[in-house]
Amino acid sequence: MKLLGIGSRIKHAAHGLGVVTNVTSKHYWVTFMDSGLETIDLDESVEVIEAVDGEVDTVSFYEVEKVMKNLLQRWSDLTPTVAIADKWKGGKLVMEPGTPTQSKEVPIDTFFHKIVMVRDRLRVMEQKINASNLDDAEKVELQQYITRIYGSLTTFNVLFKSQSDYFVGEKTK
């Protein structure tokens, strides 16, 4: 049996009408009208409505999406998703005042997101300082302030799932 190319239209006994959207060494990825995306074995019996010839190793939408994400992360100020430590998922931050007034509760995911935004904006500021026309002494001075800010924020490292996402301040010798 000849392999079907991406874009081939088929009819499957259980899933109905569909279009081949990717081909791997063992499966067709088919988007069906009724059941959505399904994988079927290459040797599974299907009625071919319209076969598309061509290379089966054509770039898939998944691969295009992966390349686009990598480009955006590399060349823009967008950052990869940072994961919160599992133990904090669904938790809340409770702030209780020292005076008899109402306490404040914030979903910890919201608080974590704000901490990550602060960290990312500090990184952008750091890049802009390094790329600026300031003289080296001014760059070093501003860099020291940023390092001290990171140091002040290390308390929040407990929220991060991965140590590679931690705030790192000035290291003592």
PDB file of C-alpha atoms in Angstrom:
ATOM      1  CA  MET A   1       0.000   0.000   0.000  1.00  0.00           C
ATOM      2  CA  LYS A   2       1.277   3.445  -0.942  1.00  0.00           C
ATOM      3  CA  LEU A   3       1.548   6.000   1.870  1.00  0.00           C
ATOM      4  CA  LEU A   4      -0.984   8.807   1.825  1.00  0.00           C
ATOM      5  CA  GLY A   5       0.388  12.327   1.796  1.00  0.00           C
ATOM      6  CA  ILE A   6      -0.600  15.166   4.075  1.00  0.00           C
ATOM      7  CA  GLY A   7      -3.898  16.607   2.868  1.00  0.00           C
ATOM      8  CA  SER A   8      -5.304  13.262   1.713  1.00  0.00           C
ATOM      9  CA  ARG A   9      -9.016  12.844   2.406  1.00  0.00           C
ATOM     10  CA  ILE A  10     -10.237   9.541   3.832  1.00  0.00           C
ATOM     11  CA  LYS A  11     -13.309   7.834   5.258  1.00  0.00           C
ATOM     12  CA  HIS A  12     -12.831   5.707   8.372  1.00  0.00           C
ATOM     13  CA  ALA A  13     -15.381   3.123   9.542  1.00  0.00           C
ATOM     14  CA  ALA A  14     -15.504   4.424  13.134  1.00  0.00           C
ATOM     15  CA  HIS A  15     -14.526   8.097  12.806  1.00  0.00           C
ATOM     16  CA  GLY A  16     -16.084   9.124   9.485  1.00  0.00           C
ATOM     17  CA  LEU A  17     -14.592  11.692   7.118  1.00  0.00           C
ATOM     18  CA  GLY A  18     -11.158  13.132   7.808  1.00  0.00           C
ATOM     19  CA  VAL A  19      -8.005  14.706   6.439  1.00  0.00           C
ATOM     20  CA  VAL A  20      -4.460  13.419   6.999  1.00  0.00           C
ATOM     21  CA  THR A  21      -2.576  16.185   8.837  1.00  0.00           C
ATOM     22  CA  ASN A  22       0.680  14.381   9.660  1.00  0.00           C
ATOM     23  CA  VAL A  23       2.418  11.117   8.871  1.00  0.00           C
ATOM     24  CA  THR A  24       4.866   9.356  11.175  1.00  0.00           C
ATOM     25  CA  SER A  25       6.699   6.077  10.755  1.00  0.00           C
ATOM     26  CA  LYS A  26       3.778   4.143  12.276  1.00  0.00           C
ATOM     27  CA  HIS A  27       0.692   6.374  12.190  1.00  0.00           C
ATOM     28  CA  TYR A  28      -1.410   8.827  10.277  1.00  0.00           C
ATOM     29  CA  TRP A  29      -2.608  11.826  12.251  1.00  0.00           C
ATOM     30  CA  VAL A  30      -6.089  12.481  10.911  1.00  0.00           C
ATOM     31  CA  THR A  31      -8.445  15.316  11.765  1.00  0.00           C
ATOM     32  CA  PHE A  32     -11.961  13.917  11.524  1.00  0.00           C
ATOM     33  CA  MET A  33     -15.099  16.005  11.076  1.00  0.00           C
ATOM     34  CA  ASP A  34     -16.908  14.281  13.957  1.00  0.00           C
ATOM     35  CA  SER A  35     -14.235  13.114  16.382  1.00  0.00           C
ATOM     36  CA  GLY A  36     -11.371  15.599  15.971  1.00  0.00           C
ATOM     37  CA  LEU A  37      -7.709  14.571  15.858  1.00  0.00           C
ATOM     38  CA  GLU A  38      -7.029  10.838  15.993  1.00  0.00           C
ATOM     39  CA  THR A  39      -4.023   8.679  15.186  1.00  0.00           C
ATOM     40  CA  ILE A  40      -4.563   5.559  13.142  1.00  0.00           C
ATOM     41  CA  ASP A  41      -2.105   2.852  12.138  1.00  0.00           C
ATOM     42  CA  LEU A  42      -0.628   3.090   8.643  1.00  0.00           C
ATOM     43  CA  ASP A  43      -2.009  -0.350   7.785  1.00  0.00           C
ATOM     44  CA  GLU A  44      -5.509   0.323   9.138  1.00  0.00           C
ATOM     45  CA  SER A  45      -8.286  -0.103   6.575  1.00  0.00           C
ATOM     46  CA  VAL A  46      -9.672   3.207   5.280  1.00  0.00           C
ATOM     47  CA  GLU A  47     -11.513   4.336   2.171  1.00  0.00           C
ATOM     48  CA  VAL A  48      -9.384   6.833   0.263  1.00  0.00           C
ATOM     49  CA  ILE A  49     -11.557   9.638  -1.087  1.00  0.00           C
ATOM     50  CA  GLU A  50      -8.720  11.726  -2.489  1.00  0.00           C
ATOM     51  CA  ALA A  51      -5.042  10.806  -2.224  1.00  0.00           C
ATOM     52  CA  VAL A  52      -2.447  13.530  -2.185  1.00  0.00           C
ATOM     53  CA  ASP A  53       0.933  12.538  -3.546  1.00  0.00           C
ATOM     54  CA  GLY A  54       4.038  14.105  -2.244  1.00  0.00           C
ATOM     55  CA  GLU A  55       6.592  13.867   0.457  1.00  0.00           C
ATOM     56  CA  VAL A  56       5.223  12.456   3.681  1.00  0.00           C
ATOM     57  CA  ASP A  57       7.911  14.112   5.746  1.00  0.00           C
ATOM     58  CA  THR A  58       6.435  17.546   5.085  1.00  0.00           C
ATOM     59  CA  VAL A  59       6.742  19.835   8.091  1.00  0.00           C
ATOM     60  CA  SER A  60       3.804  19.387  10.445  1.00  0.00           C
ATOM     61  CA  PHE A  61       1.870  22.184  12.123  1.00  0.00           C
ATOM     62  CA  TYR A  62       3.355  21.031  15.448  1.00  0.00           C
ATOM     63  CA  GLU A  63       6.898  21.531  14.135  1.00  0.00           C
ATOM     64  CA  VAL A  64       6.037  24.960  12.714  1.00  0.00           C
ATOM     65  CA  GLU A  65       4.497  25.975  16.054  1.00  0.00           C
ATOM     66  CA  LYS A  66       7.591  24.745  17.910  1.00  0.00           C
ATOM     67  CA  VAL A  67       9.924  26.770  15.659  1.00  0.00           C
ATOM     68  CA  MET A  68       7.750  29.884  15.999  1.00  0.00           C
ATOM     69  CA  LYS A  69       7.726  29.612  19.810  1.00  0.00           C
ATOM     70  CA  ASN A  70      11.510  29.274  19.860  1.00  0.00           C
ATOM     71  CA  LEU A  71      11.910  32.336  17.625  1.00  0.00           C
ATOM     72  CA  LEU A  72       9.542  34.444  19.720  1.00  0.00           C
ATOM     73  CA  GLN A  73      11.264  33.448  22.946  1.00  0.00           C
ATOM     74  CA  ARG A  74      14.688  34.181  21.507  1.00  0.00           C
ATOM     75  CA  TRP A  75      14.003  37.508  19.788  1.00  0.00           C
ATOM     76  CA  SER A  76      11.285  39.146  21.857  1.00  0.00           C
ATOM     77  CA  ASP A  77      10.754  40.007  25.482  1.00  0.00           C
ATOM     78  CA  LEU A  78       8.358  37.079  25.819  1.00  0.00           C
ATOM     79  CA  THR A  79       9.615  34.532  28.306  1.00  0.00           C
ATOM     80  CA  PRO A  80       8.900  30.860  28.660  1.00  0.00           C
ATOM     81  CA  THR A  81       6.237  29.784  31.090  1.00  0.00           C
ATOM     82  CA  VAL A  82       7.599  29.492  34.607  1.00  0.00           C
ATOM     83  CA  ALA A  83       6.084  26.744  36.753  1.00  0.00           C
ATOM     84  CA  ILE A  84       4.994  27.205  40.325  1.00  0.00           C
ATOM     85  CA  ALA A  85       6.086  24.496  42.781  1.00  0.00           C
ATOM     86  CA  ASP A  86       3.458  21.749  43.002  1.00  0.00           C
ATOM     87  CA  LYS A  87       2.818  22.252  46.716  1.00  0.00           C
ATOM     88  CA  TRP A  88       1.591  25.828  46.098  1.00  0.00           C
ATOM     89  CA  LYS A  89      -0.854  25.045  43.253  1.00  0.00           C
ATOM     90  CA  GLY A  90      -4.374  26.097  44.222  1.00  0.00           C
ATOM     91  CA  GLY A  91      -3.121  27.721  47.423  1.00  0.00           C
ATOM     92  CA  LYS A  92      -3.767  31.202  48.729  1.00  0.00           C
ATOM     93  CA  LEU A  93      -1.733  33.949  50.318  1.00  0.00           C
ATOM     94  CA  VAL A  94      -3.339  35.331  53.464  1.00  0.00           C
ATOM     95  CA  MET A  95      -2.235  38.752  54.726  1.00  0.00           C
ATOM     96  CA  GLU A  96      -3.334  39.481  58.277  1.00  0.00           C
ATOM     97  CA  PRO A  97      -2.906  43.043  59.518  1.00  0.00           C
ATOM     98  CA  GLY A  98      -1.572  43.840  62.983  1.00  0.00           C
ATOM     99  CA  THR A  99      -4.690  45.875  63.739  1.00  0.00           C
ATOM    100  CA  PRO A 100      -8.219  44.471  63.985  1.00  0.00           C
ATOM    101  CA  THR A 101      -9.174  45.054  60.350  1.00  0.00           C
ATOM    102  CA  GLN A 102     -10.112  42.639  57.608  1.00  0.00           C
ATOM    103  CA  SER A 103      -7.409  40.292  56.301  1.00  0.00           C
ATOM    104  CA  LYS A 104      -6.670  39.999  52.577  1.00  0.00           C
ATOM    105  CA  GLU A 105      -6.559  36.734  50.619  1.00  0.00           C
ATOM    106  CA  VAL A 106      -4.938  36.414  47.195  1.00  0.00           C
ATOM    107  CA  PRO A 107      -4.721  33.238  45.090  1.00  0.00           C
ATOM    108  CA  ILE A 108      -1.062  32.230  45.262  1.00  0.00           C
ATOM    109  CA  ASP A 109      -1.031  31.678  41.474  1.00  0.00           C
ATOM    110  CA  THR A 110      -1.873  35.383  40.995  1.00  0.00           C
ATOM    111  CA  PHE A 111       0.820  36.444  43.445  1.00  0.00           C
ATOM    112  CA  PHE A 112       3.351  34.097  41.779  1.00  0.00           C
ATOM    113  CA  HIS A 113       2.504  35.532  38.344  1.00  0.00           C
ATOM    114  CA  LYS A 114       3.251  39.040  39.622  1.00  0.00           C
ATOM    115  CA  ILE A 115       6.591  37.913  41.079  1.00  0.00           C
ATOM    116  CA  VAL A 116       7.524  36.341  37.738  1.00  0.00           C
ATOM    117  CA  MET A 117       6.577  39.579  35.930  1.00  0.00           C
ATOM    118  CA  VAL A 118       8.849  41.564  38.277  1.00  0.00           C
ATOM    119  CA  ARG A 119      11.701  39.129  37.601  1.00  0.00           C
ATOM    120  CA  ASP A 120      11.186  39.269  33.834  1.00  0.00           C
ATOM    121  CA  ARG A 121      11.067  43.067  33.801  1.00  0.00           C
ATOM    122  CA  LEU A 122      14.267  43.207  35.815  1.00  0.00           C
ATOM    123  CA  ARG A 123      15.920  40.962  33.230  1.00  0.00           C
ATOM    124  CA  VAL A 124      14.754  43.236  30.418  1.00  0.00           C
ATOM    125  CA  MET A 125      16.065  46.282  32.308  1.00  0.00           C
ATOM    126  CA  GLU A 126      19.384  44.498  32.774  1.00  0.00           C
ATOM    127  CA  GLN A 127      19.606  43.804  29.016  1.00  0.00           C
ATOM    128  CA  LYS A 128      18.762  47.421  28.180  1.00  0.00           C
ATOM    129  CA  ILE A 129      21.428  48.695  30.577  1.00  0.00           C
ATOM    130  CA  ASN A 130      24.046  46.383  29.064  1.00  0.00           C
ATOM    131  CA  ALA A 131      23.104  47.487  25.535  1.00  0.00           C
ATOM    132  CA  SER A 132      23.003  51.190  26.393  1.00  0.00           C
ATOM    133  CA  ASN A 133      25.548  53.912  25.620  1.00  0.00           C
ATOM    134  CA  LEU A 134      26.329  54.418  29.302  1.00  0.00           C
ATOM    135  CA  ASP A 135      29.984  54.237  30.238  1.00  0.00           C
ATOM    136  CA  ASP A 136      31.219  51.081  31.935  1.00  0.00           C
ATOM    137  CA  ALA A 137      31.268  52.573  35.440  1.00  0.00           C
ATOM    138  CA  GLU A 138      27.612  53.619  35.172  1.00  0.00           C
ATOM    139  CA  LYS A 139      26.651  50.184  33.839  1.00  0.00           C
ATOM    140  CA  VAL A 140      28.426  48.478  36.744  1.00  0.00           C
ATOM    141  CA  GLU A 141      26.711  50.768  39.262  1.00  0.00           C
ATOM    142  CA  LEU A 142      23.241  50.084  37.831  1.00  0.00           C
ATOM    143  CA  GLN A 143      24.031  46.365  37.576  1.00  0.00           C
ATOM    144  CA  GLN A 144      24.869  46.330  41.296  1.00  0.00           C
ATOM    145  CA  TYR A 145      21.437  47.796  42.100  1.00  0.00           C
ATOM    146  CA  ILE A 146      19.748  45.089  40.040  1.00  0.00           C
ATOM    147  CA  THR A 147      21.819  42.386  41.767  1.00  0.00           C
ATOM    148  CA  ARG A 148      20.742  43.736  45.156  1.00  0.00           C
ATOM    149  CA  ILE A 149      17.097  43.739  44.025  1.00  0.00           C
ATOM    150  CA  TYR A 150      17.451  40.080  42.998  1.00  0.00           C
ATOM    151  CA  GLY A 151      18.928  39.411  46.450  1.00  0.00           C
ATOM    152  CA  SER A 152      15.930  41.048  48.112  1.00  0.00           C
ATOM    153  CA  LEU A 153      13.591  38.812  46.118  1.00  0.00           C
ATOM    154  CA  THR A 154      15.296  35.474  46.943  1.00  0.00           C
ATOM    155  CA  THR A 155      12.662  34.922  49.657  1.00  0.00           C
ATOM    156  CA  PHE A 156      10.207  34.102  46.870  1.00  0.00           C
ATOM    157  CA  ASN A 157      12.388  31.314  45.408  1.00  0.00           C
ATOM    158  CA  VAL A 158      10.358  28.847  47.474  1.00  0.00           C
ATOM    159  CA  LEU A 159       7.481  29.399  45.021  1.00  0.00           C
ATOM    160  CA  PHE A 160       9.409  28.260  41.925  1.00  0.00           C
ATOM    161  CA  LYS A 161       9.311  24.659  40.747  1.00  0.00           C
ATOM    162  CA  SER A 162      12.734  24.790  39.067  1.00  0.00           C
ATOM    163  CA  GLN A 163      15.916  26.176  40.643  1.00  0.00           C
ATOM    164  CA  SER A 164      16.944  27.555  37.255  1.00  0.00           C
ATOM    165  CA  ASP A 165      14.125  30.131  37.646  1.00  0.00           C
ATOM    166  CA  TYR A 166      15.317  31.362  41.071  1.00  0.00           C
ATOM    167  CA  PHE A 167      16.312  34.908  41.917  1.00  0.00           C
ATOM    168  CA  VAL A 168      20.069  35.053  42.547  1.00  0.00           C
ATOM    169  CA  GLY A 169      21.522  38.004  44.439  1.00  0.00           C
ATOM    170  CA  GLU A 170      25.041  38.954  45.389  1.00  0.00           C
ATOM    171  CA  LYS A 171      27.070  35.940  46.473  1.00  0.00           C
ATOM    172  CA  THR A 172      29.237  36.247  49.576  1.00  0.00           C
ATOM    173  CA  LYS A 173      32.866  35.217  49.323  1.00  0.00           C
TER     174      LYS A 173
END
